[in-house]
Coordinates of N, CA and C in Angstrom, one line a residue:
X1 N 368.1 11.8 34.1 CA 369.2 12.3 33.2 C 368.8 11.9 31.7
X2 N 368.2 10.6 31.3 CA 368.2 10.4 30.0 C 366.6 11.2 29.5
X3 N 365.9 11.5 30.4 CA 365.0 12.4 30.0 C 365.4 13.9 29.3
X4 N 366.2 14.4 30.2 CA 367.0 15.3 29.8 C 367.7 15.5 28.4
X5 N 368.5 14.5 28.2 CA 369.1 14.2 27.0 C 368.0 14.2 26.1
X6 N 367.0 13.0 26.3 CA 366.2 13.3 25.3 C 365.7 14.6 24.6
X7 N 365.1 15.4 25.8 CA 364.5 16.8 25.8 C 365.1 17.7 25.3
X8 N 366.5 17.8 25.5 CA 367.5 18.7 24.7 C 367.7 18.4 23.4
X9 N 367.7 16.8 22.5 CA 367.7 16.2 21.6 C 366.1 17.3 20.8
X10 N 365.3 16.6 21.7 CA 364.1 17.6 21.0 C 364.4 18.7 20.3
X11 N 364.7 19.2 21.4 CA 364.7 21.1 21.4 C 365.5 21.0 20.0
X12 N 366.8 20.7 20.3 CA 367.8 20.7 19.2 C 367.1 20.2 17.8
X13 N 366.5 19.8 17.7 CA 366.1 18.8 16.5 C 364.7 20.0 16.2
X14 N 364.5 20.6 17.1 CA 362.9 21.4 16.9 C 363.4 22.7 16.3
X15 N 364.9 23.1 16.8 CA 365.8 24.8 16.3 C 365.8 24.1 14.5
X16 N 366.7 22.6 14.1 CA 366.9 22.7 13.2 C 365.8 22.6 12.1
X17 N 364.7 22.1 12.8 CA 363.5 22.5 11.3 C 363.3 23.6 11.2
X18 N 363.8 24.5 12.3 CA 363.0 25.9 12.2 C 363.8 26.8 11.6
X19 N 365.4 26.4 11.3 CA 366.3 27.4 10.4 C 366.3 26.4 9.3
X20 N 365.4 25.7 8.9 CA 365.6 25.3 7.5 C 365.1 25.8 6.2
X21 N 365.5 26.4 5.4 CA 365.5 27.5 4.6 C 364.1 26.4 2.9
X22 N 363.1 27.2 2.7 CA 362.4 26.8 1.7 C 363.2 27.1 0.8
X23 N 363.2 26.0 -0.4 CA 363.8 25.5 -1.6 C 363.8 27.2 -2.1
X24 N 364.2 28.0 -2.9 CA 364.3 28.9 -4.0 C 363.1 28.8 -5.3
X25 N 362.0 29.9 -5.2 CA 361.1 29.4 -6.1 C 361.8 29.8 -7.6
X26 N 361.2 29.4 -8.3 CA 361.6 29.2 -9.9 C 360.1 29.5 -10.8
X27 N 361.4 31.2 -11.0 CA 360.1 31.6 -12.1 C 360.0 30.6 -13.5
X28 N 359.0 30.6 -14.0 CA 359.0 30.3 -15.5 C 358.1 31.0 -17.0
X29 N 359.0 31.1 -17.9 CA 358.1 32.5 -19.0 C 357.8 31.8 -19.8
X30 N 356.9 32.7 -20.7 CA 356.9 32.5 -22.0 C 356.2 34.1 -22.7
X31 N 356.7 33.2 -24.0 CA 356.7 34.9 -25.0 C 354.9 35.1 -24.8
X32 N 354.7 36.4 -24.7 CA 353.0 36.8 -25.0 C 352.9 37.9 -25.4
X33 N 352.1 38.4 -26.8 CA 352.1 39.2 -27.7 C 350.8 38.6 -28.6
X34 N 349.9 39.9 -28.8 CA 348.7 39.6 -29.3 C 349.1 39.3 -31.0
X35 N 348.5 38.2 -31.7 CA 349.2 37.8 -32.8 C 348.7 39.2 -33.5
X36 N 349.6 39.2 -34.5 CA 349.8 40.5 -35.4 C 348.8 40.3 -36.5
X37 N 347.8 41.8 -37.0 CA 346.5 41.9 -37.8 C 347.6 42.4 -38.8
X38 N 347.9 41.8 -40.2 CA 348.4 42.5 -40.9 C 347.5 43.0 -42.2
X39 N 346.4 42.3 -42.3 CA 346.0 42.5 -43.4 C 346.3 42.2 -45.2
X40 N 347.3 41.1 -44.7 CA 347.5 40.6 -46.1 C 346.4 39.8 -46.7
X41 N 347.0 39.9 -48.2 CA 346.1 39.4 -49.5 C 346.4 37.6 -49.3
X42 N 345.0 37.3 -49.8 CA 345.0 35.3 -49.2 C 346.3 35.0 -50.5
X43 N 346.6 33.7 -50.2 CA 347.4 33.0 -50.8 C 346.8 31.9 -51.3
X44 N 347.1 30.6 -52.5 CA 346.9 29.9 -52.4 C 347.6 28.8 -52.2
X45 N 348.2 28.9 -50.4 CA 349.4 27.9 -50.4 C 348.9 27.0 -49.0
X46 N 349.7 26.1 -48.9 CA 349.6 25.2 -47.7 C 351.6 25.6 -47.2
X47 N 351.4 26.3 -45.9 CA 352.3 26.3 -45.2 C 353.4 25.3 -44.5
X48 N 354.2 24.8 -44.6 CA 354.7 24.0 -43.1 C 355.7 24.7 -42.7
X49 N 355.4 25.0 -41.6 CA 356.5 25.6 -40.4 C 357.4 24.7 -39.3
X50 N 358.7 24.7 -39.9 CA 359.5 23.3 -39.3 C 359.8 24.2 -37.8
X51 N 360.4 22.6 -37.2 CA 360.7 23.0 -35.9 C 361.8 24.0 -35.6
X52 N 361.6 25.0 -35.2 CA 362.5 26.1 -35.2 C 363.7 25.6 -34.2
X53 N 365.0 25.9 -35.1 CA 366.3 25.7 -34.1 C 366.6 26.9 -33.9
X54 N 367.4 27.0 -32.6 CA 368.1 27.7 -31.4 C 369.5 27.4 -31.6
X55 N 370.5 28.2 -31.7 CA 372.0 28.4 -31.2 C 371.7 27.3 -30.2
X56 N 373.3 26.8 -30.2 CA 373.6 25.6 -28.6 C 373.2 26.9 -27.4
X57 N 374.3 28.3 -27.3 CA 374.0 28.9 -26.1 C 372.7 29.0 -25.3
X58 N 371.8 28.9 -26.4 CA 370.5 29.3 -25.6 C 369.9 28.4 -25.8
X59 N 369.7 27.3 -26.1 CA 368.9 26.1 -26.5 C 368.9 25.2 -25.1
X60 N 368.3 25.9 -24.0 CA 367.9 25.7 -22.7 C 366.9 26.2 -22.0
X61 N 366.5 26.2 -21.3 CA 365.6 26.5 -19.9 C 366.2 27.5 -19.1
X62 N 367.2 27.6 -18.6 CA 367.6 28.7 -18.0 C 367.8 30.5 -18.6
X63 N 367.0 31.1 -18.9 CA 367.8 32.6 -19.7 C 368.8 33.3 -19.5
X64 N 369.5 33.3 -20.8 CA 370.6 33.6 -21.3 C 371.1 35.1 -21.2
X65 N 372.1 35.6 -20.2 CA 372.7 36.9 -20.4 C 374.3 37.0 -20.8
X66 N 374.8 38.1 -21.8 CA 376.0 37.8 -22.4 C 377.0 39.3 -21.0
X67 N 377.5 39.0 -20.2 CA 378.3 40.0 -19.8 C 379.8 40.6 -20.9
X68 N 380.0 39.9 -21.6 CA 381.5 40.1 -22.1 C 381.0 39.5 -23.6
X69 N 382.3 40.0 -24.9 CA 382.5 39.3 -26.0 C 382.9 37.7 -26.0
X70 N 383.4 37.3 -24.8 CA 383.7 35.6 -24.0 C 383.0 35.4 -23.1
X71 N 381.8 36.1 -22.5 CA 381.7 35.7 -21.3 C 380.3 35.8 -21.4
X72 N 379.4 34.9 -20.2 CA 378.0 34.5 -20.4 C 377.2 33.4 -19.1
X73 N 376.3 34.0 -19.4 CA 375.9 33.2 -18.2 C 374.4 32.9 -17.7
X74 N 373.3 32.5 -17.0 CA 371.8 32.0 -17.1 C 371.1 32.5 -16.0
X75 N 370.6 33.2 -15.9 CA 369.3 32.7 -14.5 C 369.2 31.9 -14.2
X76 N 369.9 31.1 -12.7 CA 369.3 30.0 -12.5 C 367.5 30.2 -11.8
X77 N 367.5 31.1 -11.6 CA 365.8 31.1 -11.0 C 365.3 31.3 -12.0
X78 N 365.3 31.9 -13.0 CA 364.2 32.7 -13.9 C 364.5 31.8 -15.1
X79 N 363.5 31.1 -15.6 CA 363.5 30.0 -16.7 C 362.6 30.0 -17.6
X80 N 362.4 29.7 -19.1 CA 361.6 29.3 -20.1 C 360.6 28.4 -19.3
X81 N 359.7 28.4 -19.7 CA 358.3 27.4 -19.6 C 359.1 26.1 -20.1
X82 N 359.6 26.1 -21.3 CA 359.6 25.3 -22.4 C 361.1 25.3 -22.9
X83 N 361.8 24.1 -24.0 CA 362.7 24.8 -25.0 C 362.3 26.2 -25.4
X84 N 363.2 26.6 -25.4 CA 363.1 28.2 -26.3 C 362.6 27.4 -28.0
X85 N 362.8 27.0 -28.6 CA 362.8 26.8 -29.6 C 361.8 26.3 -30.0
X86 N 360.9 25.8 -29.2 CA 359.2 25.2 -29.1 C 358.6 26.4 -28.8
X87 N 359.1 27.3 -27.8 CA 358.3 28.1 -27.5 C 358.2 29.0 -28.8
X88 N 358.7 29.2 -29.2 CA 359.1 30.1 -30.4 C 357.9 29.6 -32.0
X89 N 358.3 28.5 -32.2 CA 357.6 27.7 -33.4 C 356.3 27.7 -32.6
X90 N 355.6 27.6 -31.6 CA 354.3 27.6 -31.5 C 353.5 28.9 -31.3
X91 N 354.1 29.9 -30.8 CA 353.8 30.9 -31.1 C 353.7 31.8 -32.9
X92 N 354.9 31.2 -33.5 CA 354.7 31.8 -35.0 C 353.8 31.3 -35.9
X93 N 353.3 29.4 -35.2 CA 352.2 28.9 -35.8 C 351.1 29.3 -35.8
X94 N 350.8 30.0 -34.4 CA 349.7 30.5 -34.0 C 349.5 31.8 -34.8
X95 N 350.4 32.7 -34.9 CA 350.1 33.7 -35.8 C 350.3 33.9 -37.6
X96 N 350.9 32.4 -38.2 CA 350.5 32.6 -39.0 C 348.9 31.9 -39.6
X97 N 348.4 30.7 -38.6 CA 347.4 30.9 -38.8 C 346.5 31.6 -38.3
X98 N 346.6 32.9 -37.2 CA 345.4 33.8 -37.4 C 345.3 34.9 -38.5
X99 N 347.0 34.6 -39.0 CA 347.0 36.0 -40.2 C 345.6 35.4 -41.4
X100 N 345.3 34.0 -41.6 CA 344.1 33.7 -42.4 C 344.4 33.9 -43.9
X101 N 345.7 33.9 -44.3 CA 346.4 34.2 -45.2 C 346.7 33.0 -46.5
X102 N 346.7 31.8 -45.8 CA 347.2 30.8 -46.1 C 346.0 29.9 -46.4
X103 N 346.0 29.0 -47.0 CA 344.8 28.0 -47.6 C 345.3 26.4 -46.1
X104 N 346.3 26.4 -45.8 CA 347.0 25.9 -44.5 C 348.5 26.4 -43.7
X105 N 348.1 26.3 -42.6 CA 349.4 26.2 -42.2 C 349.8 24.8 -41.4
X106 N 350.9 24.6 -41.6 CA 351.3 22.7 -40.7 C 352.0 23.1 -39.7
X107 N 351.9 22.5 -38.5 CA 353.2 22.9 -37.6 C 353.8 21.9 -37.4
X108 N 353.6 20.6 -38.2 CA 354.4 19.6 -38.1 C 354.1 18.9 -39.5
X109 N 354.9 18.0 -40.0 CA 354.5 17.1 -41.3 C 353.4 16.7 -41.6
X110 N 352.4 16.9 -42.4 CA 351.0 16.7 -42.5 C 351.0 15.7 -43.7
X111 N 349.7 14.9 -43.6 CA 348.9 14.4 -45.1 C 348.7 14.7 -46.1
X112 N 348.6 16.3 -46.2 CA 348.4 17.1 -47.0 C 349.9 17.8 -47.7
X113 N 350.4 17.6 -48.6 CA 351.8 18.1 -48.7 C 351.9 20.1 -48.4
X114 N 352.9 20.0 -48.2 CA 352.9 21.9 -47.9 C 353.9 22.0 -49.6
X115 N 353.3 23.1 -50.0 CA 353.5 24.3 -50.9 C 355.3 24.4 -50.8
X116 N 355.3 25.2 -49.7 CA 356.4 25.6 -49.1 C 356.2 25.4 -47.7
X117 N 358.1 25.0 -47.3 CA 358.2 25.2 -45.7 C 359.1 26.3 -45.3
X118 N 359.1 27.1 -44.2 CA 359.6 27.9 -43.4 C 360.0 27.7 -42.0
X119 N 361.8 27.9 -42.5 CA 362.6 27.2 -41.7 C 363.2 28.3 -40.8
X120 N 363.2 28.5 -39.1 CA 363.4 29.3 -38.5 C 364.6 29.0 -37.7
X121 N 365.9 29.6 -37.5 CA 366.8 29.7 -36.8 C 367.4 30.9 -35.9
X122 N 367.2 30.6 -34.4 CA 367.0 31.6 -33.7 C 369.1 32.1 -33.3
X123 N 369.8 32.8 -33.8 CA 371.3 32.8 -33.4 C 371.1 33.1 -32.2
X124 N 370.7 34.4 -31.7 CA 371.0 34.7 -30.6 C 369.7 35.5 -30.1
X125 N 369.1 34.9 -28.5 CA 368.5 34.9 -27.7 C 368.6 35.8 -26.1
X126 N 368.7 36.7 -26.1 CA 369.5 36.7 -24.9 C 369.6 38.4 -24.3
X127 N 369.6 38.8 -23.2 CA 370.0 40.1 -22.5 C 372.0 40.3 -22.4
X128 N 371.7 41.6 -23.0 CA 373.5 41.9 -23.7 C 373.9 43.3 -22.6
X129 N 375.1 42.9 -22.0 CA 375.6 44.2 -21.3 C 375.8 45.3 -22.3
X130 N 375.5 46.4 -22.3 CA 376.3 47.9 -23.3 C 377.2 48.7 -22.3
X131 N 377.5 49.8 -22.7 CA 378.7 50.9 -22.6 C 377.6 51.2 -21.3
X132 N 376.1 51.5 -21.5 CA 375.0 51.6 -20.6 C 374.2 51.0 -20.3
X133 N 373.2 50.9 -19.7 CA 372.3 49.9 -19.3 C 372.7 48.3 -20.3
X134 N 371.4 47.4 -20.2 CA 371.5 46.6 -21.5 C 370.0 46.2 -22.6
X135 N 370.6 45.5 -23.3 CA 369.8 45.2 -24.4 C 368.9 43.9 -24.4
X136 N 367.9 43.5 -24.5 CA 367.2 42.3 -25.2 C 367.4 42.2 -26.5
X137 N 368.3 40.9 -27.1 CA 368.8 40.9 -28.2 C 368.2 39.6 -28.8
X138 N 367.3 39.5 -30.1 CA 366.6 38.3 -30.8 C 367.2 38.7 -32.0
X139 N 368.2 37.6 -32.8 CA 368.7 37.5 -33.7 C 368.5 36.3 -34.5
X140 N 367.8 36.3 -35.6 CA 367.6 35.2 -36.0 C 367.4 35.2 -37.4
X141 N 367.3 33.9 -38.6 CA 366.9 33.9 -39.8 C 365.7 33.0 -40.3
X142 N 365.4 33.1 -40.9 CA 364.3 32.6 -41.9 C 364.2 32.3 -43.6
X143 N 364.7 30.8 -43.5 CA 364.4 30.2 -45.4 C 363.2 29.9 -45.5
X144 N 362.9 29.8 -47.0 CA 361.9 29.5 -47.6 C 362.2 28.5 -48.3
X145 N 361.6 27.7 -48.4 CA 361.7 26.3 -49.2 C 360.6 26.0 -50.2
X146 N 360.6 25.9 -51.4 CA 359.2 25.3 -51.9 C 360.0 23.8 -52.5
X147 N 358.2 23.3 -51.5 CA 357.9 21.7 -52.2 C 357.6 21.4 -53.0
X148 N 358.5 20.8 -54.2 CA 358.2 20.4 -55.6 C 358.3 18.8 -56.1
X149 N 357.3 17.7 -54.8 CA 357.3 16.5 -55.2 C 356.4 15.9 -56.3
X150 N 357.5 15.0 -56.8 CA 358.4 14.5 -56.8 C 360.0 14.9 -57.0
X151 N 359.9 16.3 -57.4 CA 361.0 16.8 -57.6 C 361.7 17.8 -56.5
X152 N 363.2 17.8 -56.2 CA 363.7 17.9 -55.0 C 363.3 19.6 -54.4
X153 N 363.4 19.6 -53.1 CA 363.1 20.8 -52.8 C 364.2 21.8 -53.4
X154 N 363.9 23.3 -53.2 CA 364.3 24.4 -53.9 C 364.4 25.5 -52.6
X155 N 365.4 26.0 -52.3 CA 365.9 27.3 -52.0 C 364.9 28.4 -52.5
X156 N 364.1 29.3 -52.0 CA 363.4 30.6 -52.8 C 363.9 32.0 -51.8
X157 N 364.1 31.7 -50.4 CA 364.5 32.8 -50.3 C 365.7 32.9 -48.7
X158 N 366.3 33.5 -48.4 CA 366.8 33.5 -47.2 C 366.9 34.9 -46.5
X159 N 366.1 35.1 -45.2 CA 366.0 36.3 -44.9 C 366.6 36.4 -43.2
X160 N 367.4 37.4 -42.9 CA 368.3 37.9 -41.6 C 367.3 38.6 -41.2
X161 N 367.0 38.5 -39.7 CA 366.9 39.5 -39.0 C 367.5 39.8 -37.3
X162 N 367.2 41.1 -36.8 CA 368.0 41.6 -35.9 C 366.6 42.5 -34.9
X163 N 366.9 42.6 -34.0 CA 365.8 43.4 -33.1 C 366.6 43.7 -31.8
X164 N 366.7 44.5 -31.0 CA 367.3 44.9 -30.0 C 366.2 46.3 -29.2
X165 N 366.3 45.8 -28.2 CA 365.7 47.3 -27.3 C 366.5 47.2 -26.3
X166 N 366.4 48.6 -25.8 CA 367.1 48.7 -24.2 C 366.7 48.2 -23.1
X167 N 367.0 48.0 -22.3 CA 366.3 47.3 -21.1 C 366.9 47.7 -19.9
X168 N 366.6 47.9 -18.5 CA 367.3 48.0 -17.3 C 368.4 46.4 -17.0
X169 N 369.3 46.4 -16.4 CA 370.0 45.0 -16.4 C 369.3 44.5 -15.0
X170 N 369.5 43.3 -15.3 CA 369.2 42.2 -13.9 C 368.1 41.9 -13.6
X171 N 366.9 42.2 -14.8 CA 365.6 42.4 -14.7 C 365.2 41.5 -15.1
X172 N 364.6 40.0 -14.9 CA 364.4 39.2 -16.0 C 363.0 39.3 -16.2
X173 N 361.9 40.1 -15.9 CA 360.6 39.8 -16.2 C 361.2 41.2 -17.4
X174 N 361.6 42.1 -17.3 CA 361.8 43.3 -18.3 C 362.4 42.2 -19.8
X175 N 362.7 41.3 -18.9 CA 363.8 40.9 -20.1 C 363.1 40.0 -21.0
X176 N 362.3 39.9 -20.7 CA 361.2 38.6 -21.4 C 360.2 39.1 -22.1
X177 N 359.7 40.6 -21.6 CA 358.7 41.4 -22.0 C 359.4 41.8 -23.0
X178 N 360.7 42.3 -23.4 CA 360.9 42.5 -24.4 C 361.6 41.9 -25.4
X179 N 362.3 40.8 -24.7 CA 362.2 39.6 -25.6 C 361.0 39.2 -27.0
X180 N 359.6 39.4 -26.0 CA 358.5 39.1 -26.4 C 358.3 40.1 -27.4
X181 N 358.9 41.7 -27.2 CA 358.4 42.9 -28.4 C 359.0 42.1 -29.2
X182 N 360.3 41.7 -29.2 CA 361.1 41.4 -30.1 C 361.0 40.0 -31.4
X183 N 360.2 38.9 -30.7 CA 359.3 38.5 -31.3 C 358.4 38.6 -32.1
X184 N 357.3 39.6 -31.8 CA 356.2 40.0 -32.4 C 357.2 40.6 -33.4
X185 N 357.6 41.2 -33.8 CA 358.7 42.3 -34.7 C 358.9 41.1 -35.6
X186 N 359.8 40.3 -35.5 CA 360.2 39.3 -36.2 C 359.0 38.3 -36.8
X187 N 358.2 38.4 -36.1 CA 356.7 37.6 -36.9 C 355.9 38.7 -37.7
X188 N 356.2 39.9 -37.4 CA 355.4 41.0 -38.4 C 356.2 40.7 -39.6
X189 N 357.6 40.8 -39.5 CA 358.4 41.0 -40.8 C 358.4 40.0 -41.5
X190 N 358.7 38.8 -40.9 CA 358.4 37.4 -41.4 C 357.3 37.0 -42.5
X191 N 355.8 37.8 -41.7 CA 355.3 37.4 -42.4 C 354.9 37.9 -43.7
X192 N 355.4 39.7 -43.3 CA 355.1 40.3 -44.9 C 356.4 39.8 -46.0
X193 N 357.5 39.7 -45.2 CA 358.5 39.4 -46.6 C 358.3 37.8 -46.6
X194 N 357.8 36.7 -46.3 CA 357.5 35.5 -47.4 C 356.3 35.8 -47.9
X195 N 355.1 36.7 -47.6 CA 354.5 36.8 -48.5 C 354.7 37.4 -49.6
X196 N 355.3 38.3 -49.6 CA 356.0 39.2 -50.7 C 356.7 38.4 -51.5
X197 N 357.9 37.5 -50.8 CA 358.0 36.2 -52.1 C 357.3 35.0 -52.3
X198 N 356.3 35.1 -51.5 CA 355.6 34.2 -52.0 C 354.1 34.5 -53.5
X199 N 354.2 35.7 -53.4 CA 353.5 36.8 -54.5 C 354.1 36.7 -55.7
X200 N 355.6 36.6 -55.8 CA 355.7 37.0 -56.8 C 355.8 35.6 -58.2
X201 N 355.5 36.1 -59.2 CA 355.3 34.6 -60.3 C 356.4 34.1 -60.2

């Protein structure tokens, strides 16, 4: 009899490993876009490119979709590699130094004082329901600061931008891919309008 019991114990113990369900895998992205050849005229500046902030909503790991003017919500499977906001600053360091434009660029406080710094704030991050399908939405701005030590820094310029493409909904690799157009856009523009004020006397 207690053999029995045993052996049913078995069995029973052998069904429940076998409906035990593997954990849920967890994608993880990041932005990729070949850095942009623009062709600009050299500078004679030393860059620093501060740590780029992110809105609270999106200043996470899980990606951000807006269903409603109130309402919002994350992938819990489908995730950033990284803060969004690291991911972001290392990618625009990377392409402002391949633009080869600059005499330096810093991606953190250096030995060398920076010229000017360029300060990046991402508002909004995120896949947007429409009337139709939806949107990958990168909203964000960009100051310019020149360093004039010992004398205090200076305001030179403050620039808005906006990028949006269509997208199918509920797609998060679509959503990342053009997240990512949407980036590159914002690093093209970026980089010709602070050159442009950074050109002028």
């Amino acid at each position: 009899m207690k053999r029995f019991v045993v052996a049913l114990a078995a069995l029973g113990l052998a069904g429940c490993v076998q409906l035990a369900q593997p954990a849920p895998h967890v994608e993880r992205y990041r932005f990729d876009y070949e850095a942009p050849a623009l062709g600009l005229a050299k500078l004679p500046f030393v860059l620093r490119l501060s740590n780029v902030d992110v809105a609270a909503a999106y200043d996470r790991e899980p990606i951000a979709y807006r269903t409603g003017p109130f309402t919002g919500d994350s992938y819990h499977y489908h995730r950033w590699s990284a803060a969004p906001g690291a991911l972001v600053h290392d990618i625009l360091v990377r392409d402002l130094i391949a633009s080869n434009v600059y005499r330096g660029v810093q991606a953190t406080l250096g030995s060398v004082p920076a010229d000017f710094e360029i300060a990046v704030y991402i508002d909004t991050l995120e896949e947007q329901s429409q009337a139709v399908g939806c949107s990958a939405v990168l909203v964000g701005r960009v100051s310019v600061v020149r360093q004039q030590l010992p004398k205090p820094a200076t305001y030179v310029a403050e620039l808005p931008y906006r990028f949006e493409e269509s997208i199918a909904c509920n797609q998060p690799h679509a959503l990342v891919a053009a997240l990512s157009r949407d980036l590159q856009h914002l690093s093209e523009a970026l980089q010709k309008d602070v050159h442009q004020v950074l050109s002028q006397p």
